[in-house]
XYZ file of C-alpha atoms in Angstrom:
780
model
C 216.906 76.678 103.631
C 216.188 79.841 105.855
C 214.815 78.911 109.625
C 211.140 80.233 109.984
C 210.459 80.455 113.758
C 207.648 79.793 115.256
C 206.910 83.532 116.861
C 208.526 84.668 113.229
C 205.050 83.738 111.893
C 203.407 85.105 114.460
C 204.743 88.770 113.948
C 204.194 88.370 109.977
C 200.572 88.138 110.358
C 200.601 89.896 112.759
C 198.125 87.612 115.225
C 199.675 86.146 119.020
C 202.332 84.107 119.384
C 199.441 81.667 120.491
C 196.798 81.801 117.652
C 200.348 80.182 115.950
C 200.903 77.952 118.501
C 197.373 76.673 118.702
C 197.159 76.318 115.024
C 200.070 73.166 115.608
C 198.594 71.748 118.817
C 194.848 71.085 116.482
C 196.908 70.314 113.265
C 200.568 68.690 113.992
C 201.839 68.701 117.529
C 202.478 71.455 120.817
C 205.577 73.265 119.793
C 208.363 73.532 122.453
C 207.823 77.200 122.957
C 208.060 80.560 120.696
C 211.631 79.314 119.058
C 211.090 76.100 117.256
C 211.750 76.080 113.660
C 208.820 74.830 111.533
C 209.437 72.768 108.250
C 207.617 73.198 105.007
C 204.472 70.917 106.251
C 203.135 72.578 109.208
C 203.665 76.318 107.536
C 201.913 75.154 104.472
C 199.237 74.406 107.566
C 199.277 77.237 109.208
C 199.009 79.233 106.018
C 195.663 77.424 105.109
C 194.715 77.744 108.548
C 195.085 81.910 108.609
C 193.701 82.761 105.070
C 191.062 80.537 104.798
C 189.495 82.319 108.663
C 191.036 85.572 107.508
C 188.872 86.780 104.038
C 189.672 90.131 102.535
C 187.017 92.323 102.190
C 187.521 93.342 98.814
C 189.821 93.570 95.866
C 190.501 96.438 96.218
C 193.252 95.395 98.734
C 194.804 93.555 96.838
C 195.417 95.743 93.809
C 195.962 98.801 96.383
C 199.422 96.636 97.120
C 200.447 96.009 93.515
C 203.728 97.461 92.664
C 202.597 101.120 90.358
C 204.932 103.331 88.406
C 206.359 106.424 90.319
C 205.121 109.818 89.168
C 207.037 111.153 86.777
C 209.474 113.867 87.488
C 207.935 117.833 87.325
C 208.777 119.133 83.389
C 212.165 121.050 83.867
C 211.565 125.049 82.812
C 211.789 125.877 78.966
C 215.529 126.813 77.833
C 218.537 126.504 75.784
C 219.444 122.861 75.039
C 222.502 121.582 76.837
C 223.039 117.942 76.121
C 225.971 117.385 78.604
C 223.645 116.259 81.519
C 221.494 114.228 79.466
C 224.530 112.276 77.624
C 226.453 112.004 81.166
C 224.123 109.052 82.781
C 224.893 107.085 78.759
C 229.131 107.619 79.640
C 228.804 106.574 82.659
C 226.939 103.465 81.962
C 229.185 102.688 78.445
C 232.617 103.529 79.115
C 235.215 103.407 76.377
C 238.317 103.824 77.719
C 241.047 103.929 74.612
C 243.214 101.356 76.047
C 240.921 98.458 74.776
C 241.031 100.069 71.191
C 241.268 97.178 69.207
C 244.224 97.915 66.933
C 242.305 96.994 64.015
C 239.675 99.604 64.802
C 243.121 101.634 64.964
C 244.393 101.068 61.078
C 241.024 101.464 60.244
C 240.656 105.075 62.005
C 244.147 106.318 60.175
C 242.816 104.933 57.147
C 239.713 106.944 56.912
C 241.938 109.788 57.885
C 244.823 111.363 55.972
C 247.906 113.239 56.943
C 246.804 116.752 55.456
C 243.215 115.832 55.973
C 241.546 117.537 58.691
C 238.357 115.812 60.325
C 234.988 116.965 60.541
C 233.551 117.260 63.546
C 231.993 114.338 65.008
C 227.827 114.819 65.249
C 226.820 114.666 69.004
C 224.381 112.203 70.195
C 222.174 112.342 72.849
C 220.958 109.769 74.702
C 217.797 109.893 77.690
C 217.859 107.544 79.817
C 214.034 106.475 80.123
C 214.334 104.796 83.806
C 212.196 105.427 86.130
C 215.246 105.242 88.459
C 218.247 105.925 89.045
C 220.875 102.590 87.927
C 223.753 102.480 90.267
C 225.817 100.030 87.744
C 228.840 100.053 89.964
C 227.611 97.174 91.635
C 228.150 95.470 88.567
C 231.768 95.828 88.750
C 232.296 92.713 91.385
C 230.606 90.304 89.181
C 232.416 91.580 85.792
C 235.487 90.956 87.861
C 234.390 87.666 88.960
C 233.781 86.739 85.042
C 237.283 86.651 83.631
C 238.974 83.778 84.033
C 242.466 82.946 86.747
C 244.349 83.060 83.496
C 243.682 86.214 82.670
C 244.345 87.739 85.366
C 247.368 85.720 86.299
C 248.759 87.317 82.710
C 248.711 90.701 84.918
C 251.531 89.323 87.349
C 254.255 89.823 84.916
C 256.877 86.985 83.857
C 257.483 84.073 87.014
C 260.848 83.990 88.411
C 262.373 80.440 88.488
C 263.185 79.007 91.875
C 265.571 76.619 93.080
C 264.691 72.090 93.032
C 265.637 72.647 96.483
C 262.904 74.929 96.794
C 260.792 73.330 95.351
C 261.291 69.985 96.788
C 260.744 71.523 100.235
C 257.518 73.163 99.472
C 255.826 70.474 97.939
C 256.746 68.621 101.111
C 255.504 70.657 103.178
C 251.668 71.224 100.972
C 251.720 67.810 101.345
C 252.007 67.507 104.587
C 249.414 69.856 104.346
C 247.178 68.256 102.292
C 247.240 65.433 104.526
C 246.533 67.264 107.595
C 242.974 68.750 106.014
C 241.759 65.571 104.267
C 242.134 64.034 108.321
C 240.524 66.729 109.348
C 237.625 66.441 106.783
C 237.127 62.520 107.632
C 236.754 63.512 111.971
C 234.353 66.260 110.694
C 232.286 63.849 108.530
C 232.625 61.513 110.551
C 230.903 63.589 113.851
C 228.635 64.484 111.225
C 227.669 61.322 110.284
C 226.801 60.191 113.918
C 224.872 63.627 114.798
C 222.535 62.306 112.052
C 220.454 59.427 113.594
C 219.189 56.701 111.543
C 215.944 55.909 110.088
C 214.663 53.169 108.426
C 210.884 51.467 107.418
C 209.968 47.989 109.183
C 207.497 45.689 107.988
C 204.614 43.729 110.189
C 206.848 41.175 110.438
C 210.999 40.890 109.741
C 214.181 39.312 109.525
C 216.170 39.895 111.578
C 219.371 39.535 109.508
C 217.186 41.657 107.614
C 216.808 43.847 110.837
C 220.614 43.797 111.283
C 221.841 45.100 107.653
C 218.799 47.536 107.759
C 220.191 49.192 110.995
C 223.982 48.906 109.456
C 224.578 46.363 112.193
C 226.226 42.899 112.163
C 223.856 40.014 113.239
C 225.632 39.331 116.390
C 225.107 43.113 118.313
C 221.025 42.717 116.987
C 220.762 39.324 118.485
C 222.417 40.196 121.502
C 219.750 42.642 121.726
C 216.900 40.365 121.545
C 218.262 38.609 124.410
C 219.127 41.171 126.460
C 215.273 41.980 126.025
C 214.233 38.297 126.988
C 213.697 37.222 122.825
C 215.738 33.808 121.867
C 216.208 34.140 118.444
C 217.956 33.435 115.354
C 219.144 35.116 112.607
C 216.601 33.947 110.265
C 214.014 34.115 112.737
C 211.079 36.507 111.963
C 210.530 38.733 114.693
C 207.067 40.959 114.439
C 206.707 45.425 113.692
C 206.522 45.789 117.498
C 209.751 43.383 118.766
C 211.959 45.375 115.537
C 211.101 48.617 116.378
C 211.504 48.374 120.375
C 215.329 46.922 119.473
C 215.243 49.323 116.658
C 215.193 52.103 119.200
C 217.760 50.553 121.636
C 220.551 51.605 118.774
C 219.454 55.095 118.121
C 217.321 54.841 115.783
C 213.967 56.019 114.149
C 211.334 53.074 113.253
C 208.754 53.605 110.574
C 206.253 51.451 108.941
C 206.713 50.126 105.809
C 203.822 49.634 104.142
C 203.761 47.127 101.867
C 201.738 47.882 98.560
C 200.688 44.361 96.820
C 200.202 43.759 93.223
C 196.450 43.276 93.320
C 196.423 47.203 95.360
C 198.504 48.186 92.197
C 196.843 46.457 89.444
C 192.866 46.661 90.368
C 191.151 49.776 91.014
C 188.746 49.964 93.915
C 188.694 53.694 94.277
C 184.901 54.524 94.763
C 182.846 56.236 92.451
C 181.789 60.306 92.767
C 178.624 61.263 92.579
C 178.254 62.926 89.510
C 180.315 59.887 87.313
C 177.464 57.687 88.386
C 174.487 56.770 85.954
C 171.241 54.777 86.178
C 171.686 50.984 85.420
C 169.359 47.598 85.005
C 168.107 45.539 87.715
C 169.616 42.273 87.622
C 166.884 39.538 89.121
C 166.749 35.944 90.187
C 163.929 33.637 90.572
C 163.503 31.577 93.237
C 160.767 29.191 94.874
C 159.769 25.191 95.749
C 159.880 22.525 93.519
C 157.210 22.713 90.998
C 155.754 25.735 91.513
C 156.641 27.202 88.189
C 159.853 28.924 88.293
C 160.733 27.277 84.567
C 157.454 28.083 83.381
C 157.899 31.950 84.234
C 161.561 32.359 83.254
C 159.816 31.142 80.170
C 156.829 33.175 79.689
C 159.212 36.259 80.182
C 161.677 34.611 77.603
C 159.617 34.294 75.365
C 157.940 37.466 75.529
C 161.198 39.113 74.656
C 161.529 38.144 71.037
C 161.141 40.011 68.681
C 158.440 39.656 66.195
C 159.334 37.745 63.162
C 162.751 35.675 64.854
C 161.702 32.072 63.417
C 161.188 30.027 66.431
C 161.949 30.672 69.986
C 164.819 32.700 71.352
C 168.517 30.115 71.671
C 169.116 30.737 75.282
C 172.556 30.973 74.786
C 174.033 32.098 78.545
C 172.813 31.402 81.857
C 171.394 34.797 81.634
C 168.878 37.433 79.394
C 167.745 40.987 79.348
C 163.940 41.441 78.762
C 162.629 45.064 77.339
C 159.737 46.264 79.419
C 158.059 49.297 77.823
C 162.076 50.952 76.724
C 163.854 49.008 79.463
C 165.610 46.571 80.166
C 165.757 43.916 83.327
C 168.660 41.027 83.387
C 167.591 37.529 84.514
C 169.963 35.111 85.488
C 169.347 30.973 85.539
C 170.421 30.819 88.983
C 169.625 26.443 89.753
C 167.838 27.758 92.843
C 168.730 29.234 96.404
C 171.705 27.131 97.454
C 173.638 28.206 94.116
C 172.334 31.610 95.414
C 173.562 31.421 98.564
C 177.254 29.782 97.205
C 178.013 32.597 94.677
C 177.465 35.291 97.258
C 179.432 33.146 99.918
C 182.492 33.333 97.702
C 181.763 37.964 97.227
C 179.396 37.683 93.687
C 176.409 39.526 95.492
C 175.322 40.166 91.412
C 171.652 39.839 92.841
C 169.049 43.349 93.162
C 165.794 41.930 92.717
C 164.404 38.357 93.622
C 161.097 36.833 92.526
C 159.432 34.599 95.264
C 157.723 32.032 92.955
C 154.822 30.293 94.670
C 152.430 27.951 93.554
C 148.394 28.874 94.464
C 147.770 25.989 94.811
C 150.038 24.508 97.094
C 151.676 27.688 99.750
C 154.497 28.170 101.692
C 156.483 24.681 101.263
C 160.055 24.013 102.783
C 161.936 24.844 99.744
C 160.280 28.572 99.785
C 160.762 28.616 103.638
C 164.394 28.208 102.770
C 164.672 30.378 99.566
C 162.561 33.935 101.799
C 165.898 32.854 104.892
C 168.546 33.646 101.887
C 166.935 36.310 100.252
C 166.547 38.169 104.011
C 170.167 37.221 103.998
C 171.190 38.967 102.053
C 169.364 41.593 101.931
C 168.019 41.340 98.772
C 164.333 42.413 97.790
C 161.438 40.449 97.775
C 158.398 40.790 94.895
C 156.160 37.688 95.299
C 154.463 36.453 92.785
C 151.691 34.009 93.186
C 151.921 31.091 90.114
C 148.663 29.379 89.119
C 146.687 31.767 89.700
C 144.348 29.213 85.973
C 144.083 27.040 88.378
C 140.298 26.760 89.993
C 141.515 25.998 93.694
C 143.883 28.847 93.898
C 144.256 30.779 96.860
C 146.180 33.639 96.836
C 144.799 34.792 100.489
C 145.795 32.012 101.732
C 148.609 32.696 100.672
C 149.521 36.131 101.632
C 148.436 35.032 105.687
C 151.006 32.435 105.240
C 153.923 34.742 104.130
C 152.869 37.086 107.106
C 154.561 34.709 109.257
C 157.690 35.192 107.430
C 157.580 38.882 108.043
C 156.687 39.802 104.216
C 153.144 41.415 104.777
C 151.297 42.275 101.121
C 151.101 45.825 100.419
C 147.373 45.236 100.171
C 147.587 44.282 104.009
C 149.015 47.359 105.132
C 152.855 45.838 104.431
C 155.681 46.713 102.036
C 156.286 43.331 100.511
C 154.718 43.232 96.561
C 152.449 40.900 95.761
C 151.053 39.547 92.081
C 149.064 37.200 91.647
C 150.358 35.780 87.545
C 149.635 32.678 85.430
C 152.580 31.641 83.538
C 150.739 29.715 81.370
C 148.161 31.934 80.187
C 149.877 34.675 80.738
C 147.571 36.520 83.479
C 149.779 39.700 85.097
C 152.868 39.146 83.553
C 153.461 42.700 83.055
C 152.323 43.705 86.189
C 155.028 42.016 87.056
C 157.970 42.875 85.465
C 156.297 46.684 86.068
C 156.888 46.418 89.885
C 159.689 44.942 90.098
C 161.030 48.405 87.869
C 159.278 49.928 90.679
C 161.276 48.203 93.126
C 164.454 49.066 91.270
C 163.039 52.527 91.077
C 163.063 52.501 94.757
C 166.387 50.879 95.499
C 168.371 53.846 93.134
C 170.755 51.649 90.392
C 173.451 52.940 89.603
C 176.879 52.877 88.160
C 179.472 54.218 86.283
C 179.918 53.228 82.964
C 183.333 55.082 82.271
C 185.128 53.484 84.325
C 187.635 49.721 83.855
C 184.972 46.628 84.327
C 184.354 44.586 87.000
C 181.809 42.058 87.524
C 180.838 38.248 89.039
C 181.691 35.265 86.683
C 177.923 33.177 86.639
C 179.394 29.953 85.023
C 181.704 28.896 83.162
C 182.683 25.633 81.191
C 185.145 24.080 78.294
C 184.111 23.543 74.867
C 185.506 21.605 72.926
C 185.926 23.927 69.397
C 186.719 27.059 71.746
C 188.511 26.135 74.689
C 187.515 27.787 78.327
C 184.331 29.679 78.373
C 182.617 32.408 80.725
C 179.507 33.826 80.776
C 179.932 37.093 83.377
C 177.791 39.875 84.681
C 179.062 43.073 84.102
C 178.520 44.526 87.502
C 180.090 48.039 87.060
C 182.274 50.098 84.282
C 182.245 49.067 80.698
C 183.931 45.527 79.363
C 185.398 45.726 75.759
C 186.822 43.119 73.696
C 190.894 43.156 74.143
C 190.430 44.161 77.976
C 192.686 41.841 80.023
C 190.786 41.211 82.818
C 191.511 38.973 85.627
C 188.744 36.112 86.940
C 189.883 34.224 90.289
C 192.818 32.483 89.518
C 192.259 32.796 85.559
C 193.762 35.598 83.518
C 193.288 36.079 79.269
C 192.634 39.034 76.856
C 188.615 39.031 75.583
C 188.877 37.790 72.088
C 185.092 37.705 71.559
C 182.224 38.149 72.951
C 178.362 37.322 72.170
C 175.348 38.796 74.101
C 172.241 36.490 75.711
C 170.684 36.335 71.309
C 173.491 35.142 70.127
C 175.121 38.023 68.441
C 178.891 39.444 68.516
C 179.102 42.808 70.583
C 182.753 44.814 71.214
C 181.127 46.071 74.570
C 179.270 45.644 77.870
C 178.149 47.918 79.962
C 176.713 47.459 83.392
C 174.157 45.418 83.805
C 174.698 43.669 80.397
C 175.235 39.753 81.501
C 177.636 38.502 78.845
C 179.735 35.145 76.706
C 183.409 35.874 76.880
C 186.785 33.290 75.311
C 190.410 34.083 75.957
C 190.556 33.459 79.053
C 193.753 30.868 80.010
C 191.440 28.657 82.503
C 187.851 27.601 83.168
C 187.015 30.108 86.189
C 184.978 28.940 89.057
C 181.282 30.516 88.986
C 180.483 32.965 92.148
C 184.775 34.350 90.747
C 185.111 38.439 90.787
C 186.407 39.351 86.983
C 188.332 42.841 86.925
C 189.392 44.596 83.730
C 193.290 45.885 83.694
C 195.922 47.533 81.846
C 199.547 45.704 82.775
C 199.113 41.758 81.164
C 202.330 40.746 82.885
C 201.004 41.858 86.173
C 197.970 40.401 85.742
C 199.981 36.851 85.222
C 202.355 37.773 88.101
C 199.125 38.053 90.159
C 197.334 35.340 88.957
C 200.582 32.810 89.851
C 200.952 34.374 93.410
C 197.198 33.521 93.735
C 197.592 30.189 92.698
C 200.287 29.508 95.139
C 198.760 30.905 98.138
C 195.534 29.459 96.725
C 193.537 32.962 97.647
C 190.749 33.793 94.936
C 190.936 37.250 94.003
C 187.965 39.549 94.699
C 186.691 37.472 97.008
C 184.748 39.677 99.878
C 186.197 39.218 103.374
C 184.612 35.415 104.476
C 182.110 36.669 107.347
C 183.123 36.251 110.953
C 182.864 32.471 112.340
C 181.219 33.295 115.631
C 181.564 30.544 118.515
C 180.180 30.472 122.017
C 183.596 30.481 123.190
C 184.567 33.223 122.620
C 181.425 35.532 121.352
C 182.132 37.603 124.551
C 185.409 38.372 123.283
C 184.477 39.653 119.934
C 181.830 41.158 121.614
C 183.551 43.590 124.166
C 185.657 44.446 120.900
C 182.677 45.814 119.493
C 183.282 42.846 116.435
C 179.434 41.694 117.083
C 176.335 43.421 117.057
C 174.056 40.907 115.584
C 174.114 36.925 116.653
C 172.407 34.759 113.918
C 171.283 31.868 114.731
C 170.505 28.573 112.415
C 167.912 26.384 114.214
C 167.166 22.940 113.048
C 164.822 20.565 115.484
C 162.629 17.249 114.635
C 159.226 18.245 114.765
C 157.863 21.767 113.620
C 156.671 22.629 117.143
C 160.237 22.040 118.778
C 161.677 24.716 116.289
C 159.173 27.274 117.046
C 159.300 27.106 120.419
C 163.916 27.374 120.901
C 162.901 30.435 117.844
C 161.263 31.855 120.699
C 163.355 31.681 123.271
C 166.241 32.537 121.374
C 164.249 35.650 119.814
C 163.818 37.185 123.379
C 167.432 37.137 124.816
C 168.874 40.446 124.268
C 171.088 43.059 125.824
C 172.451 46.538 125.436
C 175.253 44.808 122.744
C 174.256 42.252 120.703
C 170.944 41.220 119.625
C 169.773 37.697 118.642
C 168.469 37.112 114.902
C 167.213 33.472 114.145
C 167.615 33.801 109.756
C 166.430 30.061 109.079
C 164.511 27.666 111.110
C 163.284 24.363 109.631
C 163.128 20.354 110.410
C 165.298 18.176 109.574
C 168.613 16.642 109.476
C 171.264 19.651 109.419
C 172.556 19.457 105.864
C 174.859 21.000 103.402
C 173.030 23.684 102.717
C 172.898 24.925 106.782
C 176.378 24.865 106.747
C 176.853 26.872 103.865
C 174.398 29.620 105.195
C 175.501 29.355 108.401
C 179.081 30.270 106.927
C 177.952 32.387 104.639
C 176.294 34.959 106.969
C 179.269 33.632 110.228
C 175.752 31.850 112.109
C 175.578 29.409 114.936
C 173.898 26.144 114.195
C 171.452 24.820 117.119
C 170.452 21.276 117.041
C 167.221 20.712 118.716
C 167.296 16.717 118.718
C 168.873 16.043 115.910
C 172.445 14.875 115.067
C 174.363 16.017 111.832
C 175.906 12.986 109.788
C 180.422 12.811 110.198
C 180.487 14.478 106.565
C 178.606 17.687 107.256
C 180.568 17.453 110.855
C 183.505 17.651 108.513
C 182.172 20.237 106.937
C 181.573 22.146 109.229
C 184.547 22.040 110.742
C 186.303 23.189 107.858
C 184.171 25.800 107.182
C 184.479 27.158 110.904
C 180.864 26.482 112.293
C 180.125 26.172 115.162
C 177.587 23.605 116.251
C 175.881 22.992 119.483
C 173.529 20.344 120.374
C 170.412 20.814 123.202
C 167.825 18.368 123.686
C 166.486 20.296 126.643
C 165.151 24.509 125.707
C 166.942 25.675 129.180
C 170.330 24.541 128.371
C 170.123 26.258 125.210
C 168.983 29.713 126.474
C 171.102 29.438 129.219
C 174.202 28.458 127.272
C 173.653 30.986 125.547
C 173.075 33.642 127.410
C 176.141 33.081 129.677
C 178.318 33.471 126.695
C 177.062 37.451 125.984
C 177.858 37.477 129.528
C 180.932 36.015 129.639
C 180.340 33.775 132.117
C 180.205 31.076 131.012
C 180.815 27.993 133.211
C 182.920 24.532 132.925
C 180.699 22.091 130.779
C 180.841 18.831 129.716
C 181.292 18.538 126.126
C 180.801 15.060 124.435
C 183.824 12.642 122.539
C 182.298 10.952 119.925
C 183.357 8.039 119.440
C 182.589 6.106 117.250
C 179.342 4.971 115.236
C 177.557 1.455 113.926
C 175.079 0.731 112.047
C 172.286 -1.877 113.437
C 171.714 -4.613 110.340
C 170.060 -7.439 112.194
C 167.710 -7.523 115.646
C 167.722 -10.176 117.948
C 164.741 -11.329 120.222
C 166.581 -13.096 123.086
C 163.681 -13.750 125.884
C 164.587 -12.678 129.353
C 167.207 -10.154 128.113
C 165.425 -8.069 125.467
C 166.110 -7.122 122.142
C 170.061 -7.104 120.724
C 171.591 -5.534 117.796
C 173.066 -6.562 115.520
C 175.764 -4.124 113.977
C 178.902 -3.367 112.036
C 181.150 -0.883 113.258
C 181.369 2.012 110.387
C 184.183 4.569 111.813
C 186.028 4.985 115.239
C 185.122 2.069 118.004
C 182.318 1.258 120.763
C 183.257 0.752 123.997
C 181.615 -0.979 126.931
C 181.202 2.281 129.428
C 179.973 4.984 127.271
C 177.175 6.225 125.807
C 175.190 5.262 123.479
C 172.329 7.865 120.765
C 169.899 5.909 119.187
C 169.483 7.514 115.673
C 166.542 7.212 112.807
C 167.113 8.717 110.002
C 169.260 11.458 111.885
C 166.674 11.968 114.218
C 167.325 10.935 117.794
C 165.318 8.394 119.718
C 167.084 7.238 122.461
C 169.482 8.446 124.791
C 170.973 5.659 126.843
C 173.753 3.260 128.466
C 175.398 0.075 126.814
C 173.816 -3.184 128.808
C 176.331 -5.183 126.893
C 178.452 -5.499 124.262
C 179.795 -9.106 122.503
C 181.641 -10.422 120.004
C 180.443 -13.833 118.908
C 179.426 -15.102 122.391
C 182.215 -13.321 124.271
C 181.937 -10.278 126.931
C 184.342 -7.616 125.237
C 185.324 -4.280 126.660
C 185.936 -2.259 123.251
C 185.284 -2.866 118.833
C 187.021 -1.263 116.269
C 185.917 -0.200 113.484
C 185.038 -2.642 110.426
C 184.467 -5.063 112.764
C 180.622 -6.650 114.121
C 179.237 -6.917 117.448
C 176.138 -7.013 119.361
C 174.946 -4.255 121.440
C 171.772 -4.354 124.251
C 170.509 -0.668 125.612
C 170.221 -0.938 128.965
C 165.884 -0.644 129.183
C 165.543 0.022 126.208
C 164.038 -2.603 123.514
C 162.558 -0.737 120.128
C 165.727 -1.143 118.137
C 164.671 -1.524 113.883
C 167.126 -1.960 111.052
C 168.354 0.812 109.646
C 168.967 2.357 112.901
C 172.105 4.316 113.880
C 174.310 3.988 116.983
C 176.646 6.744 118.573
C 179.203 6.038 121.455
C 180.712 8.930 123.262
C 181.557 9.993 126.100
C 181.422 13.273 128.187
C 184.459 15.549 128.695
C 184.607 18.409 131.440
C 186.339 21.593 129.711
C 186.650 24.762 131.505
C 185.425 27.874 129.362
């Protein structure tokens, strides 16, 4: 390849060398000097940059540079014809020497001219050279000579002289020795060339020492010695990270590149974003949530029955957990989700399938605890909420009261100047149901829901079951692309080919587009609800991917788990820019405390983080709170409440940080200190055990003695105790006495009975739970 230097490129483009250097500095790297040789990628960048910034004024400049035929020579004067000059180029172009005339041709000439016959004069052939310029044919002579084989060239040397045997032996010995010297010289030159060529290796994020030695073409002992010199004690089978391997490789003089490992999932599943031109509008997917007995089922039943075509015998048969409703030529997909807990559970698995949430509130009842939870879960998922005030047919219905209560949860009706759609309806009489569906479509239009039906299908599993006759049956919602019969799909840890598809009416269909729920059969196992599915092209790779997931326990397609946040490492995450909102879930013993804690925490703010209370309620910490915290990356703040052991274990598995307080100022101070990175050494409680009060004894002069059974752990004489009644803290104090039978003891283990007296406290009842704990100092 011809070398192309910086100053040569500048000269060809008619610019200064500094211009080329600036282009390289901006897009590649700064050249060492104007004599640096450029490679193909650098030349491409320079050509693109200069041609884009120096367009031509018009196309005439292009055509002016195109090759033109030379002007014809002036016509000669009209004189007598003379064929000799015209025939001369032809004679020069095609020489015919008599020496190479074949014998057959010569014999034929003699036969055609017998003796005594005078041949007639040959006809003169006039050859005119029509080429534009003179062609020097002499320069092709060398090429023609090279085409002559060596054997034909040796024939001209004449006879070969015989040599003596002694001469032959001497000559062969001399040529053999010469040949060995030449080979040895070439070998040395090749070795020197190999030394000059820098070794290039690719290293992944982690690599074994013996594998690194093999790639460096070194022995394992040499690599281990280098590691020991750098203070790393590693054997041949140990794994080292990329930075360490790169350092060792550079010490050996090798050039290191990071090896990009392409997984089977990346090769198999297409996750590229769609272009704007390929997107088309799709139908909205709606879920109905609300409190118990507020009319969710009645609302769904009315919508379902209204979607039955005229003439169909009986009501619609609900084949799958989702169905589509025709509203003025457009469709709405409804999901039969059993409450907000399942809604959040699916979202925790990565299946954000819902576009709009309909919140059902009874007009005669008002906002209830499950209604509040539904509002908080929908807000955490950033799903638009349409409020349906149900049971308007009852005389005690009061929609204004409902709208007033909704304002307490930042849901202001449009009639009151807000942006929340509130529609009074009656699922019993069907009043204003059409208006509710029209508002759902209006909300969908505002969201501009679009999808690409021309790509491979992907979506979520809504529910799945094992049918006795059909095998694994899964109800899936297609979110993007088109699912066709015969497609190979992966859903979590299951794989299979779609053998049959059924819509919500029970009809067999061949394909399903975006926002269409279908029931499919053909999977090898029953998938989990919330798993995402993808249609793929290679069945062998799909089964291999499923086996990998089964071994690693990783679900396919789930979005990355929400970042687990704790107060201990909050400041470090803030410094790295990983946290923008600090999500908090508050559970308190009474509503007043919950509101006070919420108001105090929401006032805490700085330039880096904002505190968001995504859920606040009264009562003990339950499984739903842990699930919501795990999904949204929240911290659970308990005020005068305690989690039971099962909830505590569930929170530890999910990585959820739970903080319990009895004083509001302690909670505010600790969170502020965590945000500033100045958490002081604190005392945390070490839970020793839990005991249950089975019987209560009144002892004169002593007080109340609780006859207890140790449920788990142990209880110690010098421990602090906490009295819980329905998971609410009633009292905290110290143990006054601890006995087994009539003897004072220092501790009682799990599975034994004991008598406990609490210092200066007698209000103990059967069924209460006593927690024993000690405070330990922990450095932050």
